[in-house]
PDB file of C-alpha atoms in Angstrom:
ATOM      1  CA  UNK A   1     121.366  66.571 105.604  1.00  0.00           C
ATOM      2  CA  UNK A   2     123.327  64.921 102.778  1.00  0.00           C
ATOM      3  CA  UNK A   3     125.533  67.412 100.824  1.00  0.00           C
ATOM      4  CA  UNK A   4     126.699  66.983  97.020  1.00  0.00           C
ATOM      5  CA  UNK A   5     129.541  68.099  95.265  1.00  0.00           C
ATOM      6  CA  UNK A   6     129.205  72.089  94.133  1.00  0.00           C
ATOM      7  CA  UNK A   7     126.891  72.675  97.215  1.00  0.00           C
ATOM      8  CA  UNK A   8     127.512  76.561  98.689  1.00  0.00           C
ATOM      9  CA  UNK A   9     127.911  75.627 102.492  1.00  0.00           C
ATOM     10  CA  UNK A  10     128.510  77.723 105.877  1.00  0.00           C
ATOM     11  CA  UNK A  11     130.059  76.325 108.934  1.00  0.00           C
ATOM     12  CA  UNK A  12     127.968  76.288 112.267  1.00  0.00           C
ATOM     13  CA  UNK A  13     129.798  77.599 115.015  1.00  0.00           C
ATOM     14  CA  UNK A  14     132.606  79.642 112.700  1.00  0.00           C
ATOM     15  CA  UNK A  15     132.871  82.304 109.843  1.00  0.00           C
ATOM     16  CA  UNK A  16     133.602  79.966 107.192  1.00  0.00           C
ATOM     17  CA  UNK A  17     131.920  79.402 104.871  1.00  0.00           C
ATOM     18  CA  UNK A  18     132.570  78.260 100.898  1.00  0.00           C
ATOM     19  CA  UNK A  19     132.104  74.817  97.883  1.00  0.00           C
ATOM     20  CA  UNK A  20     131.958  70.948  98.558  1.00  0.00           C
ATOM     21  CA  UNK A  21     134.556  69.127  96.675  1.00  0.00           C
ATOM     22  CA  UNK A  22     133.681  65.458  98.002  1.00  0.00           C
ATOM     23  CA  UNK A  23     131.334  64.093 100.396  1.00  0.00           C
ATOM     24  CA  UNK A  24     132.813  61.202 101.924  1.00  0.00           C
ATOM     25  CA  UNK A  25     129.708  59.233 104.541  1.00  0.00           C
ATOM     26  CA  UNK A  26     129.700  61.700 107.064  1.00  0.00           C
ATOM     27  CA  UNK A  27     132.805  63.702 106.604  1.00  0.00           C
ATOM     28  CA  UNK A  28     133.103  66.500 103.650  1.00  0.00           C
ATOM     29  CA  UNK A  29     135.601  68.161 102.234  1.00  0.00           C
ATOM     30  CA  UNK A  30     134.985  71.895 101.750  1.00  0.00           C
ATOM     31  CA  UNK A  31     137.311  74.948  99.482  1.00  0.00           C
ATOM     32  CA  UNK A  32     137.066  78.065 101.831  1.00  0.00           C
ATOM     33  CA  UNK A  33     136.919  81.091 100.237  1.00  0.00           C
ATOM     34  CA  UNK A  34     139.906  81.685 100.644  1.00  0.00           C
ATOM     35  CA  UNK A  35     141.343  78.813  99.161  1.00  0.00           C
ATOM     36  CA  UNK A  36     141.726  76.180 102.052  1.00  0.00           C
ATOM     37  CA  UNK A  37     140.546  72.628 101.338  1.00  0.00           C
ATOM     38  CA  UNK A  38     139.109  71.328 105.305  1.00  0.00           C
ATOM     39  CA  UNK A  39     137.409  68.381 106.252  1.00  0.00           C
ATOM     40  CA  UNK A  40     134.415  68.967 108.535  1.00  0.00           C
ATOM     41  CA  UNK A  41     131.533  66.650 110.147  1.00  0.00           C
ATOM     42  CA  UNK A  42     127.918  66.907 108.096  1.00  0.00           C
ATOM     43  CA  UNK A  43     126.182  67.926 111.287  1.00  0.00           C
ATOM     44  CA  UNK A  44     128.598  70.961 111.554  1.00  0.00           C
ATOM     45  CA  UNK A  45     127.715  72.563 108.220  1.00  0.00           C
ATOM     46  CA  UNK A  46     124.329  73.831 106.682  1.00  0.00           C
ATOM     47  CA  UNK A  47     123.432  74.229 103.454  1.00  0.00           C
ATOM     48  CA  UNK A  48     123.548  77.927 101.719  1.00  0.00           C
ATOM     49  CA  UNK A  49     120.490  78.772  99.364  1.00  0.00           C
ATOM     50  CA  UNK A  50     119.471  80.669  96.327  1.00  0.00           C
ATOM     51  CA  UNK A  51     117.356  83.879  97.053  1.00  0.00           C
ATOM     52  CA  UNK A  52     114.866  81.676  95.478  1.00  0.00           C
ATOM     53  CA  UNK A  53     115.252  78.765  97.678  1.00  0.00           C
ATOM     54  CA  UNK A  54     115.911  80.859 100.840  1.00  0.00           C
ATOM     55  CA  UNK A  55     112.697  82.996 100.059  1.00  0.00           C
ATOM     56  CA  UNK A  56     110.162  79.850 100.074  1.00  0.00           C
ATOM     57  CA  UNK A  57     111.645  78.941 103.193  1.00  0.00           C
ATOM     58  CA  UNK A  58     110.874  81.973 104.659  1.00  0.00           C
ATOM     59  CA  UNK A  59     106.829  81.056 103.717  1.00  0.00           C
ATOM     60  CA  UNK A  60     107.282  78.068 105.190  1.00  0.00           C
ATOM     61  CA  UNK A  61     109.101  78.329 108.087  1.00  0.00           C
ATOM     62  CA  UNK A  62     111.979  76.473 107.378  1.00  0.00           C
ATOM     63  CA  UNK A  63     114.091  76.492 111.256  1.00  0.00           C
ATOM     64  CA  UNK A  64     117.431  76.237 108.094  1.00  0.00           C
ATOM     65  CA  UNK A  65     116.704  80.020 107.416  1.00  0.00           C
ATOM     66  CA  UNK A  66     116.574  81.100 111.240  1.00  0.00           C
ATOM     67  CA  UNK A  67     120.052  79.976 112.076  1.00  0.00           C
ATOM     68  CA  UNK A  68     121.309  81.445 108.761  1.00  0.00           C
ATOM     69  CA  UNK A  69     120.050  84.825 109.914  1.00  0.00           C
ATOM     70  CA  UNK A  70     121.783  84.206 113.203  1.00  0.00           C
ATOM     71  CA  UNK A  71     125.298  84.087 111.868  1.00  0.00           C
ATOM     72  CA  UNK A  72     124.852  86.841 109.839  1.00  0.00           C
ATOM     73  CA  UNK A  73     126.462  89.936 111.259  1.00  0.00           C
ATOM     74  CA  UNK A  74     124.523  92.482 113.700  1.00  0.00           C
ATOM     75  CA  UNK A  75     125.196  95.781 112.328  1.00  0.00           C
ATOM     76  CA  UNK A  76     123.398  98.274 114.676  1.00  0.00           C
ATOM     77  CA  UNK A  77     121.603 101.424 113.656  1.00  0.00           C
ATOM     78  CA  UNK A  78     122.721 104.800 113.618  1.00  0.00           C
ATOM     79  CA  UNK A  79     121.042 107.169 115.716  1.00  0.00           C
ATOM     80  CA  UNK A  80     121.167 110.817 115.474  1.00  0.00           C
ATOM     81  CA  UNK A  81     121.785 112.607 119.257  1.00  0.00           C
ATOM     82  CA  UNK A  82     119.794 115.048 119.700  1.00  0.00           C
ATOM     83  CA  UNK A  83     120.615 117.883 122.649  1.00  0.00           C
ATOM     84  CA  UNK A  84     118.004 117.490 125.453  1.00  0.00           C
ATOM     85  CA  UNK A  85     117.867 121.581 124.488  1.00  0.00           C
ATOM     86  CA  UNK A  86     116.890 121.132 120.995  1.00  0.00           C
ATOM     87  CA  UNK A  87     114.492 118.195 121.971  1.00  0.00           C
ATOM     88  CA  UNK A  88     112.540 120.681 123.095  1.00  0.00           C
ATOM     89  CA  UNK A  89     112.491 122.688 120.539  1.00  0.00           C
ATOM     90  CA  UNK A  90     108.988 124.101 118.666  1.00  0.00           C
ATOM     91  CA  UNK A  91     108.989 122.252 115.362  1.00  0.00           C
ATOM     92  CA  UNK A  92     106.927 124.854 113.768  1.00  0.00           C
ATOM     93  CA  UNK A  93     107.848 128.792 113.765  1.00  0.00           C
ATOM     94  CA  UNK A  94     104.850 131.211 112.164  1.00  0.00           C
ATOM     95  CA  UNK A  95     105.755 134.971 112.570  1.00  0.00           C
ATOM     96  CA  UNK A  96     102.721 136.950 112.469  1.00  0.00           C
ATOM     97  CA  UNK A  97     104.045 140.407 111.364  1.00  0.00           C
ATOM     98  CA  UNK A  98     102.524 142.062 108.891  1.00  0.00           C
ATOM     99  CA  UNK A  99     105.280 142.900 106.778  1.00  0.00           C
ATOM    100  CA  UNK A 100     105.894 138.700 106.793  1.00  0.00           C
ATOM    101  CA  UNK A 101     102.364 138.732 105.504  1.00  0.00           C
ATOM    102  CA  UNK A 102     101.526 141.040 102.597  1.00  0.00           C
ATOM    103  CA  UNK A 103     104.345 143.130 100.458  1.00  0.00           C
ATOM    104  CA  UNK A 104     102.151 146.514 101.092  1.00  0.00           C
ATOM    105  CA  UNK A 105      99.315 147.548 103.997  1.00  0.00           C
ATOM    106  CA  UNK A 106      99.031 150.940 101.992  1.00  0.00           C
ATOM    107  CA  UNK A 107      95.156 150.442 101.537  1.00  0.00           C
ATOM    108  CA  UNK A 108      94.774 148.361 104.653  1.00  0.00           C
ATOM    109  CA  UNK A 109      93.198 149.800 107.955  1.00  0.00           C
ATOM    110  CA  UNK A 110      93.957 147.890 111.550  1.00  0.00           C
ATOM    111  CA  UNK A 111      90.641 145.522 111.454  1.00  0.00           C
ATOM    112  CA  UNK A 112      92.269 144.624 107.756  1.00  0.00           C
ATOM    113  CA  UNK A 113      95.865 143.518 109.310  1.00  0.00           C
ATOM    114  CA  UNK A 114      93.981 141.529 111.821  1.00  0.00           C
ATOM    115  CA  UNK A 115      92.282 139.990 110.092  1.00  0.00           C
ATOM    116  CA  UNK A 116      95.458 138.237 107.986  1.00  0.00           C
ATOM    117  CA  UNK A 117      97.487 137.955 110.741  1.00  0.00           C
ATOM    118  CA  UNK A 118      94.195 136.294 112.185  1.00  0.00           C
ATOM    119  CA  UNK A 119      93.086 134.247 109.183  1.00  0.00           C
ATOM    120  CA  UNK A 120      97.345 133.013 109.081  1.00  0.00           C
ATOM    121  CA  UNK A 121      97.100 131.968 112.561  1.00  0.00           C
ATOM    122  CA  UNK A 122      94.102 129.932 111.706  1.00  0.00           C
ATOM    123  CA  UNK A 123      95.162 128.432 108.376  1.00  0.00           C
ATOM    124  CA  UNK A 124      98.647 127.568 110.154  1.00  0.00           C
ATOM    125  CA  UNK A 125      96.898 126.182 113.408  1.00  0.00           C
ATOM    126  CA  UNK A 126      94.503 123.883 111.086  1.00  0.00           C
ATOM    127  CA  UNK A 127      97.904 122.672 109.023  1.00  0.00           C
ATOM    128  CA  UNK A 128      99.401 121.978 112.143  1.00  0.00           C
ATOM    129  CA  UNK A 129      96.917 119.874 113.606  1.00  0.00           C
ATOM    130  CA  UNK A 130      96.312 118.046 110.072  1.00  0.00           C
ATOM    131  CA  UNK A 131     100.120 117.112 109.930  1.00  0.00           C
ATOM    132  CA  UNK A 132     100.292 116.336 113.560  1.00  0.00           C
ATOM    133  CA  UNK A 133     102.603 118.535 114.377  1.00  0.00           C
ATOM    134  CA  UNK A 134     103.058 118.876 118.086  1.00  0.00           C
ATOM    135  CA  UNK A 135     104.891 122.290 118.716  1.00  0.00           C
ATOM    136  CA  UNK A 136     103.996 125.808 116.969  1.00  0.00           C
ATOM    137  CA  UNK A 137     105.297 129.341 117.907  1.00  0.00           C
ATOM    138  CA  UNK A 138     103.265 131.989 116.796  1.00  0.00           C
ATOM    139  CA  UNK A 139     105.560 135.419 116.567  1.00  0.00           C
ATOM    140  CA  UNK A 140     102.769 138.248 117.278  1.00  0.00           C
ATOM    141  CA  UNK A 141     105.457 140.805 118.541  1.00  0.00           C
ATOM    142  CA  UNK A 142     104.834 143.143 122.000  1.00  0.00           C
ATOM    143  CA  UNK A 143     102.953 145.919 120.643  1.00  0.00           C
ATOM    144  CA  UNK A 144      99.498 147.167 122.591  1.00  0.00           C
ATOM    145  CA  UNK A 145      99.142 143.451 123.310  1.00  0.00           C
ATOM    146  CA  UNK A 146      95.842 143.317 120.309  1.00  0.00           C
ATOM    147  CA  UNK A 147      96.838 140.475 118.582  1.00  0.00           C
ATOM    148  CA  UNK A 148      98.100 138.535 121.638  1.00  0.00           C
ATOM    149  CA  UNK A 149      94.308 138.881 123.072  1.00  0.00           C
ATOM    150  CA  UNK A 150      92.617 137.496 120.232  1.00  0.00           C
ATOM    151  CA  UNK A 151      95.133 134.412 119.129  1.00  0.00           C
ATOM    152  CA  UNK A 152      94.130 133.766 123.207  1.00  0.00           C
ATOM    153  CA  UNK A 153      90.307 133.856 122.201  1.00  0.00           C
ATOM    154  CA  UNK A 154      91.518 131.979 119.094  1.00  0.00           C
ATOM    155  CA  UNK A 155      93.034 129.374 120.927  1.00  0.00           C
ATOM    156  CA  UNK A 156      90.261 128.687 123.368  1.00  0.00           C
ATOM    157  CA  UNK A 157      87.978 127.481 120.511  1.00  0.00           C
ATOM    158  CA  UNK A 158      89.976 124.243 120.712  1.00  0.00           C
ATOM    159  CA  UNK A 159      90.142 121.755 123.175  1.00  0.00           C
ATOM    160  CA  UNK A 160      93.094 119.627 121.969  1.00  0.00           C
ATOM    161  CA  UNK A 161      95.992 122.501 122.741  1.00  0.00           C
ATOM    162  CA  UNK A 162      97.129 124.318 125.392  1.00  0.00           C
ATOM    163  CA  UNK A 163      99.201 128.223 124.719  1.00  0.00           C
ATOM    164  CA  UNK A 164     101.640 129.479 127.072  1.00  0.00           C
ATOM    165  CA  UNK A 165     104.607 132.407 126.392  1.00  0.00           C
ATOM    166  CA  UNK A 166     107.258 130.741 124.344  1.00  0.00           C
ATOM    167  CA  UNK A 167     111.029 131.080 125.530  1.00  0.00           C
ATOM    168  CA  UNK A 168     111.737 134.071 126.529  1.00  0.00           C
ATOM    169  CA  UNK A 169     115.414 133.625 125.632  1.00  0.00           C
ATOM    170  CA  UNK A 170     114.585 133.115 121.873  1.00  0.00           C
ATOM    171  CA  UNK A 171     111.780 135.071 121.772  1.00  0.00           C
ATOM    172  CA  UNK A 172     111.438 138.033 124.110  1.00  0.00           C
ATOM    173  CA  UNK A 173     107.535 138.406 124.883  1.00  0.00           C
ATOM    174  CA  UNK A 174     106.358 138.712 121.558  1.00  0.00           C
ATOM    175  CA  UNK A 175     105.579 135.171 121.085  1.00  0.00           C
ATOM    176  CA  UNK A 176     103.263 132.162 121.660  1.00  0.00           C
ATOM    177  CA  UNK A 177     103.853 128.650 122.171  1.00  0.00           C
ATOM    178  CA  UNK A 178     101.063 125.875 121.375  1.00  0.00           C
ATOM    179  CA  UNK A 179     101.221 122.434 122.128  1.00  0.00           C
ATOM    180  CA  UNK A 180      98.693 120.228 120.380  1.00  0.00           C
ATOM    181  CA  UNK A 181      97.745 117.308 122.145  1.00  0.00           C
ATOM    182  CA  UNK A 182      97.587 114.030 119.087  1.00  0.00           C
ATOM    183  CA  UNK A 183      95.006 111.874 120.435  1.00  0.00           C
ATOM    184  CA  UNK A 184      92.158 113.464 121.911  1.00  0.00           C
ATOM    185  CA  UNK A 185      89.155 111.581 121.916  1.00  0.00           C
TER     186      UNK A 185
END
């Protein structure tokens, strides 16, 4: 590779990297950027290029680009820890009591609360499984056990999820968990 004076240069096997003064045969004679004139071999530098320059050789394959991208520094990603507790955690929380649901039930009988807590449970399963959400807990409370049975007979419409009593530590009994299983064919 033949160099010229003003070319931006990096060295091969160091962290140097800076302006060709003079090009003397096979010996040049770079300013660091830091100031320092040094005399190096032509086979132990590579030529820097524009954006321009450095995105055609990406088109084209140019092996130049490849080492470039080797000397640049590896800066790994940041990864968030998460607790092996909290990985396990329901993504989704819907609490199905009625005063969550409607601001009055003054001219609502029992088959009317139900039915919203019902119709909620429905809607949020649906949005759920649209969104791919995995996890959802649905909060029915203990009760007479009424709106457990029929989220069960709910639930069994579907054959991509499974329900099972969500932690009893957060929860108490009063709650469902469903997993929804992504790709069912």
């Amino acid at each position: 590779m033949s160099f010229k004076k003003g070319d931006t240069i990096s060295v091969l096997d160091e962290d140097i990297s800076g302006t060709v003064l003079k090009a003397e045969g096979s010996t040049i004679s770079v300013e660091t950027e830091d100031g320092f004139v040094l005399n190096f071999e032509s086979h132990e530098l590579i030529k820097i290029k524009s954006e321009k320059e450095l995105e055609s050789d990406l088109l084209f394959n140019n092996p130049t680009s490849h080492v470039i991208s080797e000397k640049e520094e590896y800066k790994p990603r940041k990864s968030v820890r998460v607790k092996p507790k909290e990985r396990f955690e329901p993504t989704m929380e819907v609490d199905l009591h009625i005063h969550n649901l409607t601001k009055s039930t003054r001219n609502m009988g029992n088959y009317d609360m139900l039915t919203l807590q019902l119709d909620t449970a429905k809607h949020k399963l649906e949005f759920a499984m649209k969104n791919r959400i995995q996890k959802v807990v649905f909060i029915h409370g203990v009760g007479e056990g009424v709106l457990k049975m029929e989220l069960e007979y709910l639930f069994n419409h579907y054959d991509n999820l499974k329900y099972y009593d969500a932690n009893y530590q957060k929860y108490g009994v009063g709650a469902t968990e469903v997993y929804i299983f992504q790709n069912v064919k």
